[in-house]
């Protein structure tokens, strides 16, 4: 049978991957998550909307990762990862927007250089009951409705990142060069994290600082500082989480107010057989705003997850967000809400390969 050029190209790709795997352990992997959402206050007139969504529990992605044994316990490692919009089939941003790095791994830990998730991201994801779900979690940032999301940075360009495990301790650090001609500190980014395991308890702390560029009129630059403290505890079929995040943006411009907020969340999960039930509450205490203008939004989330296999799950998630003082809020980190509250329901399927 005559094969089309597209078929030949696909076969060539897999043949190349297979050949590379024999030499250096290359893995093709991905996660596909698609479903439907219906939510209130999705339009400026307060209308509801039902739509197909990409990424209910996790952002859809595909990637290549691998390693080469260099001898003496040392490995060369790499990771290329891009996002997929399952509702349209489009590429989500740059080809390897999620990760593009290479590095070394050994008894000392792992060091990578390029573009990568931050050490704060790598740590905090284990302390979010919803696992950074696009629908619905405020663990990376708050709703897109207000003037600020009060979150941390999930990825850096120009990163040098270290991660290591020593007994019951995990530690991480990263530095991202600003690459500005005005000075090494302009646009530079730094982060640290640590996790300590004590039986069924894990305790964590993180800190990051993101600099803006120097403002000539004041000689100062924006300084965004975010830190977390939190823990999780697992016993039998139950797992619980509790985290506090403090966010502060000190303005470099004159006569510009600082941005300040504290986000807290807690959750509980129960697993029995193929079923996992998870509930979570997220709250943002907005500070440094005029009296009666703080939204202080709260979101309540409940999720039902059923494992059809080790790699395929069905999931249903319901959420409700509300704000104070007549301020607008929404459930989504990406799309604004148009009311003082919003309700949403998603149903979807996830497959990992």
XYZ file of C-alpha atoms in Angstrom:
353
model
C 0.000 0.000 0.000
C 1.347 3.415 -0.927
C 1.970 5.618 2.129
C 1.265 9.353 2.173
C 4.055 11.872 2.906
C 2.483 12.554 6.328
C 2.491 8.837 7.199
C 6.127 8.528 6.146
C 7.068 11.550 8.242
C 5.369 10.102 11.336
C 7.072 6.725 10.818
C 10.434 8.454 10.421
C 9.891 10.371 13.669
C 9.159 7.216 15.642
C 12.051 5.393 14.030
C 14.390 8.220 15.021
C 13.030 8.201 18.573
C 13.508 4.440 18.762
C 17.078 4.704 17.536
C 17.852 7.473 20.013
C 16.315 5.462 22.830
C 18.699 2.602 22.195
C 21.634 4.970 22.667
C 20.541 7.435 25.329
C 17.211 6.466 26.929
C 14.897 8.987 25.239
C 11.234 8.947 26.303
C 8.247 10.410 24.458
C 5.539 11.314 26.982
C 2.414 13.382 27.338
C -0.797 14.167 29.154
C -4.093 14.815 27.369
C -6.949 16.349 29.363
C -10.168 17.517 27.739
C -13.725 18.101 28.911
C -16.608 20.549 29.155
C -17.327 23.440 31.512
C -20.505 25.333 32.287
C -20.195 28.457 34.432
C -22.175 31.535 35.418
C -21.132 35.195 34.926
C -18.980 34.397 31.907
C -19.966 37.526 29.936
C -20.139 41.282 30.712
C -23.926 40.982 30.781
C -23.774 38.208 33.381
C -24.572 35.372 31.003
C -23.656 31.738 31.493
C -21.584 29.737 29.006
C -20.953 26.082 28.210
C -17.756 25.252 26.345
C -15.206 22.552 25.573
C -12.075 23.022 27.685
C -8.487 21.857 27.471
C -7.031 20.871 30.821
C -9.527 20.084 33.553
C -7.239 18.523 36.149
C -3.936 19.258 34.388
C -2.654 21.263 31.455
C -2.330 19.127 28.327
C 1.242 18.682 27.125
C 3.696 16.520 25.218
C 7.438 16.187 25.522
C 10.756 14.452 25.112
C 13.077 13.685 28.014
C 16.064 11.466 28.439
C 19.462 10.803 29.911
C 22.849 9.411 28.985
C 25.077 7.521 31.418
C 28.452 9.272 31.470
C 30.002 6.865 33.965
C 30.971 7.305 37.588
C 27.360 7.900 38.623
C 27.063 10.976 36.363
C 24.304 11.444 33.779
C 23.565 13.997 31.089
C 19.831 14.890 31.094
C 17.498 16.911 28.898
C 13.812 17.880 28.709
C 11.752 19.472 25.922
C 8.047 20.038 26.684
C 5.266 21.976 24.979
C 1.618 22.672 25.692
C -1.416 21.503 23.702
C -4.857 23.100 23.482
C -7.095 20.048 23.226
C -10.230 21.994 22.280
C -8.648 23.298 19.062
C -5.519 21.194 18.566
C -3.418 24.359 18.577
C -0.012 24.742 20.146
C -0.170 26.471 23.546
C 2.405 29.234 23.165
C 5.989 28.631 22.027
C 6.893 25.130 20.807
C 8.650 24.241 24.075
C 7.023 26.851 26.277
C 6.899 24.548 29.300
C 10.458 23.229 29.362
C 13.628 23.390 27.276
C 16.749 22.503 29.237
C 19.809 20.306 29.490
C 21.965 19.453 32.492
C 23.847 16.990 34.691
C 22.655 14.621 37.414
C 24.615 12.707 40.030
C 24.968 12.036 43.743
C 25.089 15.818 44.242
C 21.606 16.236 42.743
C 20.543 17.730 39.406
C 21.519 20.970 37.672
C 19.760 22.146 34.493
C 20.123 25.241 32.328
C 17.627 26.755 29.862
C 13.892 27.200 30.444
C 12.280 25.290 33.285
C 9.649 25.259 35.971
C 10.880 27.133 39.034
C 11.992 25.441 42.237
C 8.942 27.033 43.904
C 6.651 25.395 41.320
C 8.327 22.008 41.788
C 7.775 22.239 45.557
C 4.346 23.833 45.943
C 2.592 21.466 43.510
C 2.903 18.684 46.104
C 1.043 20.855 48.617
C -1.974 21.791 46.489
C -4.962 19.451 46.914
C -6.027 20.216 43.329
C -2.519 19.755 41.879
C -2.445 23.164 40.093
C -5.602 22.206 38.164
C -6.584 24.824 35.564
C -10.196 24.095 36.683
C -10.042 25.000 39.602
C -7.040 25.954 41.773
C -5.610 29.227 43.090
C -2.352 27.666 44.292
C -0.259 29.193 41.490
C -2.226 32.442 41.316
C -5.591 33.924 42.160
C -8.465 34.717 39.788
C -7.840 36.794 36.678
C -10.680 39.161 37.582
C -8.864 41.567 39.902
C -5.955 43.950 39.275
C -3.418 41.369 40.553
C -3.264 37.569 40.819
C -1.048 37.497 43.939
C 0.762 34.371 42.738
C 4.260 33.065 42.161
C 6.218 32.555 38.938
C 5.821 29.082 37.463
C 8.594 29.168 34.820
C 11.748 31.138 34.078
C 13.735 31.739 30.915
C 17.532 31.819 31.219
C 17.396 29.613 34.324
C 20.075 27.766 36.250
C 18.262 25.347 38.594
C 19.478 22.920 41.240
C 17.527 20.164 43.028
C 18.877 17.652 45.532
C 17.679 15.072 48.059
C 19.616 14.306 51.225
C 17.933 11.850 53.548
C 14.643 13.359 54.710
C 15.460 16.751 53.156
C 14.795 18.035 49.649
C 16.334 21.346 48.639
C 16.132 23.492 45.541
C 17.479 26.775 44.214
C 17.324 28.701 40.952
C 18.653 31.870 39.397
C 17.385 33.401 36.159
C 19.571 36.020 34.498
C 17.779 39.225 33.563
C 20.179 39.776 30.655
C 19.737 43.577 30.756
C 22.443 46.048 29.733
C 21.488 48.270 32.696
C 22.871 45.878 35.311
C 22.915 42.292 36.514
C 20.080 42.828 39.009
C 17.590 44.274 36.513
C 15.002 41.549 35.667
C 16.986 38.963 37.643
C 15.020 36.254 39.457
C 16.003 34.075 42.426
C 14.251 31.293 44.326
C 14.833 28.740 47.089
C 12.797 25.837 48.464
C 13.034 23.058 51.032
C 10.878 20.091 52.070
C 11.346 17.981 55.201
C 9.700 14.567 55.556
C 8.749 13.378 59.039
C 6.839 10.100 58.848
C 3.535 10.779 57.102
C 4.080 14.556 57.361
C 5.831 16.760 54.798
C 6.717 20.361 55.687
C 7.823 22.930 53.118
C 9.030 26.502 52.803
C 9.836 28.531 49.681
C 11.028 32.055 48.822
C 11.420 33.890 45.526
C 12.387 37.400 44.413
C 11.650 38.782 40.937
C 13.196 42.113 39.981
C 11.939 44.604 37.437
C 14.138 47.090 35.604
C 15.496 50.224 37.246
C 13.240 53.284 36.867
C 15.517 56.220 35.906
C 13.360 58.796 37.718
C 13.663 57.065 41.111
C 16.694 54.808 40.781
C 14.529 51.970 42.118
C 13.080 48.865 40.515
C 9.950 46.792 41.144
C 10.684 43.980 43.623
C 8.229 41.095 43.799
C 8.729 38.830 46.838
C 6.685 35.664 47.439
C 7.076 33.053 50.164
C 5.175 29.930 51.211
C 4.995 27.754 54.295
C 2.839 24.657 54.462
C 2.458 20.976 55.056
C 0.608 17.835 54.091
C -0.203 14.673 55.997
C -1.189 11.254 54.689
C -2.609 8.362 56.690
C -4.457 5.406 55.223
C -6.970 6.583 52.614
C -6.836 10.226 53.784
C -4.539 13.095 52.810
C -4.717 16.676 54.103
C -3.007 19.924 53.043
C -2.605 23.441 54.479
C -0.532 26.312 52.988
C 0.015 30.061 53.473
C 1.484 32.326 50.765
C 2.548 35.932 51.238
C 2.841 38.138 48.152
C 4.317 41.638 48.039
C 5.204 43.832 45.074
C 7.222 46.898 46.080
C 6.832 49.510 43.337
C 9.850 51.147 41.740
C 7.843 54.079 40.366
C 7.156 57.147 42.469
C 3.672 57.647 43.940
C 2.734 54.031 43.151
C 1.192 51.891 45.874
C 2.714 48.537 46.753
C 0.632 45.416 46.077
C 0.149 43.090 49.023
C -1.958 39.985 49.728
C -1.918 36.709 51.651
C -3.358 33.534 50.132
C -4.261 30.517 52.247
C -5.674 27.169 51.266
C -6.531 23.814 52.790
C -7.873 20.539 51.476
C -8.762 16.958 52.246
C -8.826 13.887 49.983
C -10.236 10.396 50.501
C -9.267 7.502 48.248
C -11.043 4.168 48.050
C -10.369 1.743 45.231
C -10.484 3.593 41.911
C -12.296 6.614 43.389
C -10.728 9.741 44.872
C -12.819 12.510 46.446
C -11.114 15.866 47.040
C -12.315 19.092 48.629
C -10.422 22.385 48.931
C -10.881 26.000 50.047
C -8.752 28.928 48.769
C -8.899 32.443 50.254
C -7.057 35.653 49.342
C -6.741 38.435 51.919
C -6.201 41.537 49.762
C -4.232 44.270 51.541
C -3.055 47.819 50.898
C -6.215 48.935 49.066
C -8.779 51.604 49.928
C -11.328 50.728 52.608
C -14.257 48.769 51.194
C -12.383 47.954 47.977
C -10.814 44.658 49.014
C -12.429 41.727 47.202
C -10.959 39.088 49.564
C -12.263 36.294 47.314
C -12.876 32.727 48.502
C -13.242 29.635 46.323
C -14.729 26.272 47.336
C -13.898 23.235 45.178
C -15.015 19.581 45.154
C -13.734 16.943 42.728
C -14.687 13.348 41.960
C -12.034 11.299 40.157
C -12.391 7.749 38.897
C -9.426 5.772 37.563
C -10.366 3.634 34.566
C -6.757 2.395 34.516
C -3.320 3.466 35.719
C -3.176 6.043 32.920
C -6.775 7.088 32.255
C -9.165 8.969 34.570
C -12.624 10.466 34.460
C -13.176 13.591 36.586
C -15.995 15.895 37.658
C -15.276 19.183 39.454
C -17.644 21.749 40.944
C -16.566 25.144 42.299
C -17.993 28.338 43.737
C -16.169 31.661 44.195
C -17.418 34.798 45.924
C -16.023 38.244 46.762
C -16.727 40.908 49.397
C -17.642 44.581 49.112
C -19.410 44.223 45.768
C -16.126 43.485 43.955
C -15.916 41.213 40.924
C -14.331 37.779 41.080
C -14.210 34.523 39.146
C -13.048 30.938 39.317
C -10.462 31.040 36.553
C -6.795 32.045 36.696
C -6.995 32.986 33.010
C -10.498 34.232 32.215
C -12.236 37.048 34.131
C -15.564 36.653 35.877
C -18.264 39.329 35.584
C -20.051 39.093 38.913
C -19.453 39.148 42.642
C -19.659 35.345 42.527
C -19.289 32.556 40.016
C -20.306 28.903 39.869
C -18.712 26.326 37.605
C -18.937 22.638 36.777
C -16.566 20.592 34.629
C -16.597 17.005 33.435
C -13.660 15.534 31.584
C -11.225 12.757 30.818
C -7.460 12.570 31.204
C -4.997 10.153 29.598
C -1.253 9.932 30.268
C 1.286 8.220 28.014
